[in-house]
mmCIF file of C-alpha atoms in Angstrom:
data_model
loop_
_atom_site.group_PDB
_atom_site.id
_atom_site.type_symbol
_atom_site.label_atom_id
_atom_site.label_comp_id
_atom_site.label_asym_id
_atom_site.label_seq_id
_atom_site.Cartn_x
_atom_site.Cartn_y
_atom_site.Cartn_z
ATOM 1 C CA MET C 1 0.000 0.000 0.000
ATOM 2 C CA GLY C 2 1.187 3.522 -0.732
ATOM 3 C CA VAL C 3 1.702 6.238 1.854
ATOM 4 C CA VAL C 4 -1.510 8.058 2.826
ATOM 5 C CA GLU C 5 -1.115 11.825 2.493
ATOM 6 C CA ASN C 6 -3.145 14.895 3.316
ATOM 7 C CA ALA C 7 -3.561 18.277 1.699
ATOM 8 C CA THR C 8 -0.890 19.953 3.886
ATOM 9 C CA ASP C 9 1.707 17.192 3.512
ATOM 10 C CA GLU C 10 4.852 18.815 2.068
ATOM 11 C CA ARG C 11 6.953 15.658 1.906
ATOM 12 C CA ARG C 12 8.108 14.442 -1.497
ATOM 13 C CA LEU C 13 7.186 11.068 -2.974
ATOM 14 C CA LEU C 14 9.987 8.792 -4.152
ATOM 15 C CA TYR C 15 9.732 5.408 -5.845
ATOM 16 C CA VAL C 16 12.766 3.152 -5.490
ATOM 17 C CA GLY C 17 13.606 0.377 -7.943
ATOM 18 C CA THR C 18 15.476 -2.645 -6.607
ATOM 19 C CA TYR C 19 17.052 -5.926 -7.593
ATOM 20 C CA THR C 20 14.928 -8.889 -6.529
ATOM 21 C CA PRO C 21 15.647 -12.599 -5.979
ATOM 22 C CA ASP C 22 14.305 -13.450 -9.457
ATOM 23 C CA SER C 23 16.165 -10.694 -11.350
ATOM 24 C CA GLU C 24 19.540 -10.914 -13.068
ATOM 25 C CA PRO C 25 21.612 -9.930 -11.167
ATOM 26 C CA PRO C 26 19.617 -10.970 -8.092
ATOM 27 C CA GLY C 27 19.052 -8.909 -4.951
ATOM 28 C CA GLU C 28 16.938 -8.884 -1.823
ATOM 29 C CA GLY C 29 14.456 -6.200 -2.887
ATOM 30 C CA GLU C 30 10.735 -6.930 -3.216
ATOM 31 C CA GLY C 31 9.954 -4.710 -6.186
ATOM 32 C CA ILE C 32 9.176 -0.986 -6.293
ATOM 33 C CA HIS C 33 9.392 0.609 -2.873
ATOM 34 C CA CYS C 34 7.540 3.775 -1.828
ATOM 35 C CA VAL C 35 9.312 6.433 0.257
ATOM 36 C CA ARG C 36 8.376 9.885 1.511
ATOM 37 C CA PHE C 37 11.124 12.489 1.853
ATOM 38 C CA ASP C 38 11.133 15.664 3.936
ATOM 39 C CA PRO C 39 12.884 18.353 1.831
ATOM 40 C CA GLU C 40 13.425 20.536 4.902
ATOM 41 C CA THR C 41 15.206 18.027 7.134
ATOM 42 C CA GLY C 42 16.350 15.333 4.698
ATOM 43 C CA GLU C 43 14.503 12.639 6.650
ATOM 44 C CA PHE C 44 12.872 9.577 5.087
ATOM 45 C CA THR C 45 9.610 7.771 5.866
ATOM 46 C CA ASP C 46 9.246 4.189 4.667
ATOM 47 C CA GLY C 47 6.015 3.587 2.732
ATOM 48 C CA GLY C 48 6.568 -0.116 2.086
ATOM 49 C CA VAL C 49 6.370 -1.965 -1.212
ATOM 50 C CA ALA C 50 4.207 -0.136 -3.763
ATOM 51 C CA ALA C 51 4.275 -2.985 -6.302
ATOM 52 C CA LYS C 52 5.796 -6.439 -6.508
ATOM 53 C CA ALA C 53 7.925 -6.719 -9.658
ATOM 54 C CA THR C 54 10.913 -8.623 -11.014
ATOM 55 C CA GLY C 55 14.092 -6.554 -11.069
ATOM 56 C CA PRO C 56 12.630 -3.045 -11.548
ATOM 57 C CA SER C 57 16.148 -1.634 -11.826
ATOM 58 C CA PHE C 58 15.221 1.595 -13.612
ATOM 59 C CA LEU C 59 12.086 3.715 -13.491
ATOM 60 C CA ALA C 60 10.532 6.499 -15.577
ATOM 61 C CA LEU C 61 7.463 8.709 -15.257
ATOM 62 C CA LYS C 62 4.681 10.002 -17.476
ATOM 63 C CA GLU C 63 2.730 12.678 -15.606
ATOM 64 C CA ASP C 64 -0.510 12.700 -17.610
ATOM 65 C CA PRO C 65 -2.056 10.291 -17.070
ATOM 66 C CA PRO C 66 0.080 9.426 -14.010
ATOM 67 C CA THR C 67 2.029 6.369 -15.137
ATOM 68 C CA LEU C 68 5.230 4.751 -13.896
ATOM 69 C CA TYR C 69 7.352 2.540 -16.167
ATOM 70 C CA ALA C 70 9.815 -0.048 -14.860
ATOM 71 C CA VAL C 71 12.202 -2.313 -16.713
ATOM 72 C CA ASN C 72 12.318 -5.924 -15.544
ATOM 73 C CA GLU C 73 16.017 -6.772 -15.649
ATOM 74 C CA ARG C 74 16.279 -10.454 -16.535
ATOM 75 C CA THR C 75 17.337 -12.711 -19.430
ATOM 76 C CA GLN C 76 14.045 -12.263 -21.281
ATOM 77 C CA GLY C 77 13.569 -8.562 -20.718
ATOM 78 C CA THR C 78 10.239 -6.836 -20.233
ATOM 79 C CA VAL C 79 8.995 -3.362 -19.323
ATOM 80 C CA THR C 80 5.914 -2.803 -17.155
ATOM 81 C CA ALA C 81 3.526 0.159 -16.951
ATOM 82 C CA PHE C 82 1.804 1.032 -13.656
ATOM 83 C CA ARG C 83 -0.933 3.567 -12.980
ATOM 84 C CA ILE C 84 -0.243 5.884 -10.021
ATOM 85 C CA ASP C 85 -3.149 7.077 -7.924
ATOM 86 C CA GLY C 86 -3.276 10.103 -5.617
ATOM 87 C CA ARG C 87 -2.375 7.965 -2.607
ATOM 88 C CA SER C 88 0.838 6.787 -4.347
ATOM 89 C CA GLN C 89 -0.455 3.260 -4.985
ATOM 90 C CA LEU C 90 0.611 1.412 -8.152
ATOM 91 C CA THR C 91 -1.659 -0.745 -10.313
ATOM 92 C CA GLU C 92 -0.154 -2.739 -13.172
ATOM 93 C CA LEU C 93 -1.500 -1.796 -16.610
ATOM 94 C CA THR C 94 0.557 -3.816 -19.068
ATOM 95 C CA GLN C 95 3.858 -5.606 -19.568
ATOM 96 C CA VAL C 96 5.625 -6.081 -22.928
ATOM 97 C CA PRO C 97 8.933 -7.597 -24.167
ATOM 98 C CA THR C 98 11.879 -5.234 -24.621
ATOM 99 C CA GLY C 99 13.452 -7.015 -27.582
ATOM 100 C CA GLY C 100 16.474 -8.248 -25.659
ATOM 101 C CA GLY C 101 17.944 -9.279 -22.349
ATOM 102 C CA SER C 102 18.956 -7.354 -19.239
ATOM 103 C CA PRO C 103 17.035 -4.131 -19.926
ATOM 104 C CA CYS C 104 18.718 -1.579 -17.662
ATOM 105 C CA HIS C 105 17.275 1.854 -18.523
ATOM 106 C CA VAL C 106 13.924 3.374 -19.469
ATOM 107 C CA ALA C 107 12.989 6.964 -20.325
ATOM 108 C CA THR C 108 9.880 8.815 -21.438
ATOM 109 C CA THR C 109 10.285 11.269 -24.310
ATOM 110 C CA GLY C 110 6.990 12.990 -25.030
ATOM 111 C CA SER C 111 4.677 10.423 -26.579
ATOM 112 C CA GLU C 112 7.335 7.691 -26.651
ATOM 113 C CA LEU C 113 9.018 5.295 -24.271
ATOM 114 C CA ALA C 114 12.615 4.186 -24.842
ATOM 115 C CA VAL C 115 14.302 1.106 -23.320
ATOM 116 C CA THR C 116 17.898 -0.105 -23.648
ATOM 117 C CA ASN C 117 18.861 -3.794 -23.448
ATOM 118 C CA TYR C 118 22.360 -4.348 -22.111
ATOM 119 C CA ALA C 119 22.749 -7.986 -23.148
ATOM 120 C CA ASN C 120 22.328 -7.639 -26.927
ATOM 121 C CA GLY C 121 22.522 -3.862 -27.407
ATOM 122 C CA VAL C 122 18.977 -3.468 -28.749
ATOM 123 C CA ALA C 123 17.347 -0.088 -28.139
ATOM 124 C CA THR C 124 13.562 -0.194 -28.370
ATOM 125 C CA VAL C 125 11.298 2.826 -28.790
ATOM 126 C CA TYR C 126 7.576 2.350 -28.112
ATOM 127 C CA GLU C 127 4.603 4.491 -28.958
ATOM 128 C CA LEU C 128 2.642 5.459 -25.855
ATOM 129 C CA SER C 129 -1.129 5.464 -25.946
ATOM 130 C CA GLU C 130 -3.064 8.392 -24.503
ATOM 131 C CA ASP C 131 -3.934 6.281 -21.466
ATOM 132 C CA GLY C 132 -0.243 5.545 -20.812
ATOM 133 C CA THR C 133 -0.244 1.947 -22.034
ATOM 134 C CA ILE C 134 2.684 0.766 -24.131
ATOM 135 C CA GLY C 135 2.110 0.508 -27.869
ATOM 136 C CA ARG C 136 3.976 -0.473 -31.042
ATOM 137 C CA PRO C 137 7.773 -0.961 -30.735
ATOM 138 C CA THR C 138 10.581 -0.018 -33.093
ATOM 139 C CA GLU C 139 13.834 -1.872 -32.425
ATOM 140 C CA SER C 140 17.306 -0.545 -33.245
ATOM 141 C CA THR C 141 20.175 -3.056 -33.387
ATOM 142 C CA HIS C 142 23.891 -2.372 -33.558
ATOM 143 C CA THR C 143 27.264 -4.073 -34.061
ATOM 144 C CA GLY C 144 30.782 -3.439 -32.832
ATOM 145 C CA SER C 145 33.086 -4.000 -29.886
ATOM 146 C CA GLY C 146 35.790 -2.288 -27.841
ATOM 147 C CA PRO C 147 39.266 -2.862 -26.379
ATOM 148 C CA VAL C 148 38.128 -3.901 -22.872
ATOM 149 C CA THR C 149 37.488 -7.455 -23.961
ATOM 150 C CA ASP C 150 35.669 -8.711 -20.849
ATOM 151 C CA ARG C 151 33.128 -5.848 -21.037
ATOM 152 C CA GLN C 152 33.146 -4.815 -24.712
ATOM 153 C CA ASP C 153 32.663 -8.082 -26.591
ATOM 154 C CA GLY C 154 29.699 -6.574 -28.472
ATOM 155 C CA PRO C 155 27.130 -3.779 -28.273
ATOM 156 C CA HIS C 156 25.746 -3.089 -24.788
ATOM 157 C CA ALA C 157 23.134 -0.332 -24.842
ATOM 158 C CA HIS C 158 23.150 1.178 -21.356
ATOM 159 C CA SER C 159 20.913 4.254 -21.413
ATOM 160 C CA VAL C 160 18.992 6.652 -23.616
ATOM 161 C CA THR C 161 18.439 10.410 -23.410
ATOM 162 C CA ALA C 162 16.915 13.131 -25.571
ATOM 163 C CA PRO C 163 19.351 15.970 -26.414
ATOM 164 C CA ASP C 164 16.596 17.814 -28.302
ATOM 165 C CA ARG C 165 13.017 17.350 -29.536
ATOM 166 C CA HIS C 166 13.965 15.258 -32.578
ATOM 167 C CA HIS C 167 16.752 12.867 -31.569
ATOM 168 C CA LEU C 168 17.601 10.224 -29.012
ATOM 169 C CA LEU C 169 21.108 9.262 -27.937
ATOM 170 C CA VAL C 170 21.876 5.695 -26.869
ATOM 171 C CA ALA C 171 25.013 5.237 -24.769
ATOM 172 C CA ASP C 172 26.598 1.991 -25.987
ATOM 173 C CA LEU C 173 29.101 0.773 -23.402
ATOM 174 C CA GLY C 174 30.293 -2.031 -25.677
ATOM 175 C CA THR C 175 31.212 0.040 -28.732
ATOM 176 C CA ASP C 176 32.320 3.375 -27.191
ATOM 177 C CA GLU C 177 29.644 5.247 -29.110
ATOM 178 C CA LEU C 178 26.574 7.376 -28.655
ATOM 179 C CA ARG C 179 24.097 6.029 -31.193
ATOM 180 C CA VAL C 180 21.894 8.719 -32.760
ATOM 181 C CA LEU C 181 18.231 7.782 -33.290
ATOM 182 C CA ARG C 182 15.547 9.717 -35.109
ATOM 183 C CA ALA C 183 11.999 8.360 -35.275
ATOM 184 C CA GLY C 184 13.341 5.160 -33.694
ATOM 185 C CA GLU C 185 15.871 4.537 -36.498
ATOM 186 C CA GLN C 186 19.645 4.879 -36.096
ATOM 187 C CA ILE C 187 21.028 7.638 -38.349
ATOM 188 C CA GLY C 188 24.600 7.931 -37.053
ATOM 189 C CA THR C 189 26.993 7.670 -34.118
ATOM 190 C CA VAL C 190 29.186 9.898 -31.981
ATOM 191 C CA THR C 191 32.543 8.188 -31.411
ATOM 192 C CA LEU C 192 34.168 8.406 -27.986
ATOM 193 C CA PRO C 193 37.760 7.420 -27.076
ATOM 194 C CA ALA C 194 38.450 3.682 -27.114
ATOM 195 C CA GLY C 195 37.742 2.087 -23.738
ATOM 196 C CA THR C 196 35.391 4.833 -22.520
ATOM 197 C CA GLY C 197 32.462 2.511 -21.822
ATOM 198 C CA PRO C 198 29.736 5.183 -21.978
ATOM 199 C CA ARG C 199 27.025 4.471 -19.419
ATOM 200 C CA HIS C 200 24.711 7.409 -18.632
ATOM 201 C CA MET C 201 24.335 10.954 -19.980
ATOM 202 C CA ALA C 202 23.241 14.401 -18.792
ATOM 203 C CA VAL C 203 22.235 17.222 -21.137
ATOM 204 C CA TRP C 204 22.616 20.967 -20.678
ATOM 205 C CA GLY C 205 22.010 23.223 -23.653
ATOM 206 C CA LYS C 206 24.194 22.091 -26.528
ATOM 207 C CA TYR C 207 26.391 19.894 -24.333
ATOM 208 C CA VAL C 208 26.069 16.226 -23.418
ATOM 209 C CA TYR C 209 28.053 14.998 -20.400
ATOM 210 C CA VAL C 210 28.828 11.275 -20.518
ATOM 211 C CA ALA C 211 29.814 8.989 -17.640
ATOM 212 C CA GLY C 212 32.634 6.706 -18.785
ATOM 213 C CA GLU C 213 32.179 3.540 -16.744
ATOM 214 C CA LEU C 214 35.335 1.825 -17.972
ATOM 215 C CA ASP C 215 37.834 4.711 -18.154
ATOM 216 C CA SER C 216 36.585 6.455 -14.970
ATOM 217 C CA ARG C 217 36.178 9.795 -16.712
ATOM 218 C CA VAL C 218 33.396 12.227 -17.583
ATOM 219 C CA HIS C 219 33.332 13.232 -21.253
ATOM 220 C CA VAL C 220 31.994 16.390 -22.870
ATOM 221 C CA VAL C 221 30.242 16.238 -26.258
ATOM 222 C CA ARG C 222 29.023 19.292 -28.161
ATOM 223 C CA TRP C 223 25.690 18.443 -29.782
ATOM 224 C CA ASP C 224 24.455 19.882 -33.091
ATOM 225 C CA GLU C 225 20.667 19.582 -33.178
ATOM 226 C CA THR C 226 20.353 20.674 -36.806
ATOM 227 C CA ALA C 227 22.808 18.118 -38.158
ATOM 228 C CA GLY C 228 22.091 15.417 -35.573
ATOM 229 C CA THR C 229 25.809 15.060 -34.859
ATOM 230 C CA GLY C 230 28.126 15.427 -31.882
ATOM 231 C CA GLU C 231 31.770 16.389 -31.351
ATOM 232 C CA HIS C 232 33.852 14.984 -28.498
ATOM 233 C CA LEU C 233 35.595 17.925 -26.803
ATOM 234 C CA GLY C 234 37.525 16.229 -24.006
ATOM 235 C CA SER C 235 37.208 14.623 -20.582
ATOM 236 C CA VAL C 236 38.302 14.852 -16.953
ATOM 237 C CA HIS C 237 38.900 12.229 -14.267
ATOM 238 C CA ALA C 238 35.715 11.118 -12.537
ATOM 239 C CA THR C 239 37.259 11.437 -9.068
ATOM 240 C CA GLY C 240 39.901 14.080 -9.745
ATOM 241 C CA GLU C 241 42.614 11.486 -10.331
ATOM 242 C CA GLU C 242 43.335 8.400 -12.441
ATOM 243 C CA ALA C 243 41.209 5.460 -11.243
ATOM 244 C CA ALA C 244 40.391 3.328 -14.313
ATOM 245 C CA GLY C 245 39.850 -0.297 -13.313
ATOM 246 C CA LYS C 246 39.240 0.673 -9.671
ATOM 247 C CA ASN C 247 36.372 3.137 -9.982
ATOM 248 C CA PHE C 248 33.240 2.764 -12.103
ATOM 249 C CA PRO C 249 31.036 5.832 -12.716
ATOM 250 C CA ALA C 250 27.282 5.244 -12.844
ATOM 251 C CA GLU C 251 24.650 8.009 -12.766
ATOM 252 C CA ILE C 252 25.312 11.573 -13.978
ATOM 253 C CA LEU C 253 23.048 14.627 -13.876
ATOM 254 C CA PHE C 254 23.101 18.382 -14.360
ATOM 255 C CA HIS C 255 21.569 20.630 -11.707
ATOM 256 C CA LYS C 256 21.761 24.401 -11.278
ATOM 257 C CA GLY C 257 25.094 24.932 -12.965
ATOM 258 C CA TYR C 258 26.862 21.810 -11.687
ATOM 259 C CA VAL C 259 27.341 18.259 -12.912
ATOM 260 C CA TYR C 260 27.160 15.413 -10.392
ATOM 261 C CA MET C 261 28.300 11.822 -10.902
ATOM 262 C CA SER C 262 28.191 8.740 -8.672
ATOM 263 C CA ASN C 263 31.369 6.685 -8.446
ATOM 264 C CA ARG C 264 31.322 3.021 -7.468
ATOM 265 C CA GLY C 265 34.629 1.917 -6.023
ATOM 266 C CA THR C 266 35.578 5.204 -4.412
ATOM 267 C CA ASP C 267 31.949 5.256 -3.216
ATOM 268 C CA ALA C 268 31.468 8.981 -3.608
ATOM 269 C CA ILE C 269 29.465 11.536 -5.560
ATOM 270 C CA ALA C 270 31.709 13.923 -7.487
ATOM 271 C CA THR C 271 30.811 17.566 -8.095
ATOM 272 C CA PHE C 272 31.976 19.329 -11.272
ATOM 273 C CA ALA C 273 31.742 23.027 -12.108
ATOM 274 C CA LEU C 274 31.116 24.192 -15.669
ATOM 275 C CA ARG C 275 33.888 26.118 -17.350
ATOM 276 C CA ASP C 276 34.106 27.777 -20.787
ATOM 277 C CA GLU C 277 30.313 28.126 -20.846
ATOM 278 C CA GLY C 278 29.870 24.376 -20.402
ATOM 279 C CA ALA C 279 32.490 23.148 -22.874
ATOM 280 C CA ARG C 280 34.782 22.011 -20.062
ATOM 281 C CA LEU C 281 34.297 20.568 -16.574
ATOM 282 C CA GLU C 282 36.396 21.119 -13.463
ATOM 283 C CA HIS C 283 36.366 18.582 -10.635
ATOM 284 C CA MET C 284 35.465 20.323 -7.361
ATOM 285 C CA ALA C 285 34.866 17.710 -4.664
ATOM 286 C CA ASN C 286 34.103 14.106 -3.767
ATOM 287 C CA THR C 287 31.381 13.498 -1.177
ATOM 288 C CA PRO C 288 31.505 10.030 0.463
ATOM 289 C CA VAL C 289 28.321 7.980 0.218
ATOM 290 C CA GLY C 290 27.317 4.374 0.887
ATOM 291 C CA ALA C 291 28.730 1.266 -0.763
ATOM 292 C CA TRP C 292 28.372 1.092 -4.568
ATOM 293 C CA PRO C 293 26.255 4.222 -5.209
ATOM 294 C CA ARG C 294 24.489 3.218 -8.398
ATOM 295 C CA HIS C 295 21.913 5.970 -8.847
ATOM 296 C CA PHE C 296 20.862 9.258 -7.273
ATOM 297 C CA THR C 297 18.404 12.059 -7.889
ATOM 298 C CA VAL C 298 17.757 15.661 -6.899
ATOM 299 C CA VAL C 299 14.853 16.507 -4.610
ATOM 300 C CA ARG C 300 14.046 20.211 -4.689
ATOM 301 C CA GLY C 301 13.604 22.150 -1.469
ATOM 302 C CA HIS C 302 10.621 24.240 -0.356
ATOM 303 C CA ARG C 303 10.640 27.716 -1.855
ATOM 304 C CA GLU C 304 14.076 29.210 -1.033
ATOM 305 C CA GLU C 305 15.384 26.201 0.896
ATOM 306 C CA PRO C 306 18.385 24.234 -0.481
ATOM 307 C CA ASP C 307 17.924 21.106 -2.560
ATOM 308 C CA HIS C 308 18.997 17.583 -1.616
ATOM 309 C CA LEU C 309 20.569 14.667 -3.400
ATOM 310 C CA VAL C 310 19.135 11.254 -2.545
ATOM 311 C CA ALA C 311 21.597 8.461 -3.284
ATOM 312 C CA ALA C 312 20.970 4.709 -3.549
ATOM 313 C CA ALA C 313 23.774 2.679 -1.977
ATOM 314 C CA GLN C 314 23.181 -0.607 -3.782
ATOM 315 C CA ASN C 315 25.595 -2.720 -1.756
ATOM 316 C CA GLY C 316 24.907 -0.826 1.472
ATOM 317 C CA ASP C 317 21.156 -1.541 1.244
ATOM 318 C CA PHE C 318 20.077 1.993 2.110
ATOM 319 C CA LEU C 319 19.134 5.425 0.811
ATOM 320 C CA MET C 320 20.944 8.492 2.129
ATOM 321 C CA SER C 321 20.278 12.208 1.816
ATOM 322 C CA LEU C 322 22.811 14.953 1.122
ATOM 323 C CA LEU C 323 22.174 18.697 1.364
ATOM 324 C CA ILE C 324 23.459 20.746 -1.592
ATOM 325 C CA ASP C 325 25.303 23.924 -0.578
ATOM 326 C CA PRO C 326 23.750 26.597 -2.835
ATOM 327 C CA ALA C 327 26.976 28.645 -2.736
ATOM 328 C CA THR C 328 29.408 25.897 -3.775
ATOM 329 C CA GLY C 329 27.141 23.231 -5.280
ATOM 330 C CA VAL C 330 28.833 20.592 -3.108
ATOM 331 C CA PRO C 331 26.541 18.124 -1.272
ATOM 332 C CA THR C 332 27.144 17.134 2.355
ATOM 333 C CA ASP C 333 25.762 14.184 4.300
ATOM 334 C CA THR C 334 22.700 14.967 6.452
ATOM 335 C CA GLY C 335 23.122 11.750 8.419
ATOM 336 C CA HIS C 336 19.674 10.497 7.417
ATOM 337 C CA ARG C 337 19.363 6.934 6.142
ATOM 338 C CA LEU C 338 16.560 4.562 5.166
ATOM 339 C CA LYS C 339 17.026 0.813 4.948
ATOM 340 C CA VAL C 340 16.017 -0.469 1.481
ATOM 341 C CA PRO C 341 17.356 -3.787 0.154
ATOM 342 C CA ALA C 342 19.438 -3.527 -3.052
ATOM 343 C CA PRO C 343 18.256 -0.040 -4.107
ATOM 344 C CA VAL C 344 19.112 0.693 -7.733
ATOM 345 C CA CYS C 345 17.062 3.690 -8.915
ATOM 346 C CA VAL C 346 15.348 6.639 -7.186
ATOM 347 C CA LEU C 347 12.471 8.393 -8.985
ATOM 348 C CA PRO C 348 10.906 11.583 -7.552
ATOM 349 C CA VAL C 349 7.234 12.018 -8.415
ATOM 350 C CA PRO C 350 5.351 15.376 -8.312
ATOM 351 C CA LEU C 351 2.174 14.323 -6.511
ATOM 352 C CA ARG C 352 0.452 17.694 -6.878
ATOM 353 C CA ARG C 353 0.678 17.519 -10.656
ATOM 354 C CA ILE C 354 -0.537 13.936 -10.547
ATOM 355 C CA ARG C 355 -3.564 14.994 -8.523
ATOM 356 C CA ARG C 356 -4.320 17.725 -11.053
ATOM 357 C CA ALA C 357 -4.044 15.213 -13.898
ATOM 358 C CA GLU C 358 -6.416 12.853 -12.079
ATOM 359 C CA ALA C 359 -8.891 15.659 -11.424
ATOM 360 C CA ALA C 360 -8.914 16.553 -15.136
ATOM 361 C CA THR C 361 -9.627 12.955 -16.165
ATOM 362 C CA PRO C 362 -13.330 12.463 -17.096
#
């Protein structure tokens, strides 16, 4: 059951994806967990399991109608749609194949849903119906490999993002490329240095910031929307020093003039400042977090209050909150923790907008 809320409740709603005993890899999670977060104090309230699911390792949101999408990370991959009600409960709508194995990322892009399959590199783009159900798929395959033979034996699509209204970029860890899709079809690639292992991306203006999982660096790509092409400008160390083979970047995001990236191995979130109007990054700080921080998100504060980062410590089995210093951009530990088994993804959900969408539904 979801967390019951009232009209004056200012806490934020978070859904947490986990690894489960029947997912690949397995974990001790039970599905999609529901959490409430206090943006003033950084405290958590456990709302229990919102929906039982197999390996919901990445989550995405469609606000109208309120719909949550979760990949099911296993050998025969699927993606599941859930309806969200105003009390934060989840009801399964539909589940469809993803066209490959080990689907590890899902994103909503307007009227489409995009899923990446790590095992065979297939990126699948689905039409979304007006009611949020998943419609017709278009699959994009790829070939290639990279120099890190135990990780780059073939294409491994790891995430997808939209740099503009017309294109999608697929980060292919196996081929050291960003694959460019338009209308679900691949029209080109952006080549990154050999051994990069691109994992996740963050977009700001004409720049795409790429987490290099295998070379432990963050790369900067200048994106040309008109041409549908990108130019690699350079990179910096993910932790401020050389750590390839010992540190493995995961999530990356842009927020209020800074880029943040989680680092598994050093178990820290790195803060980068933008330089040269975004064309270059400068490493500012490493903030220690729990073991193997796979994913994190920003939770905005009330009015003029500072924002928080909420990080998922996959191997520590907990969420933790960090307060972002508005002057420096550097997050610091609040000391607040919430026990969640094998947390993999944290998705903030704007409940007020969901209520408005529900109220407008005939």
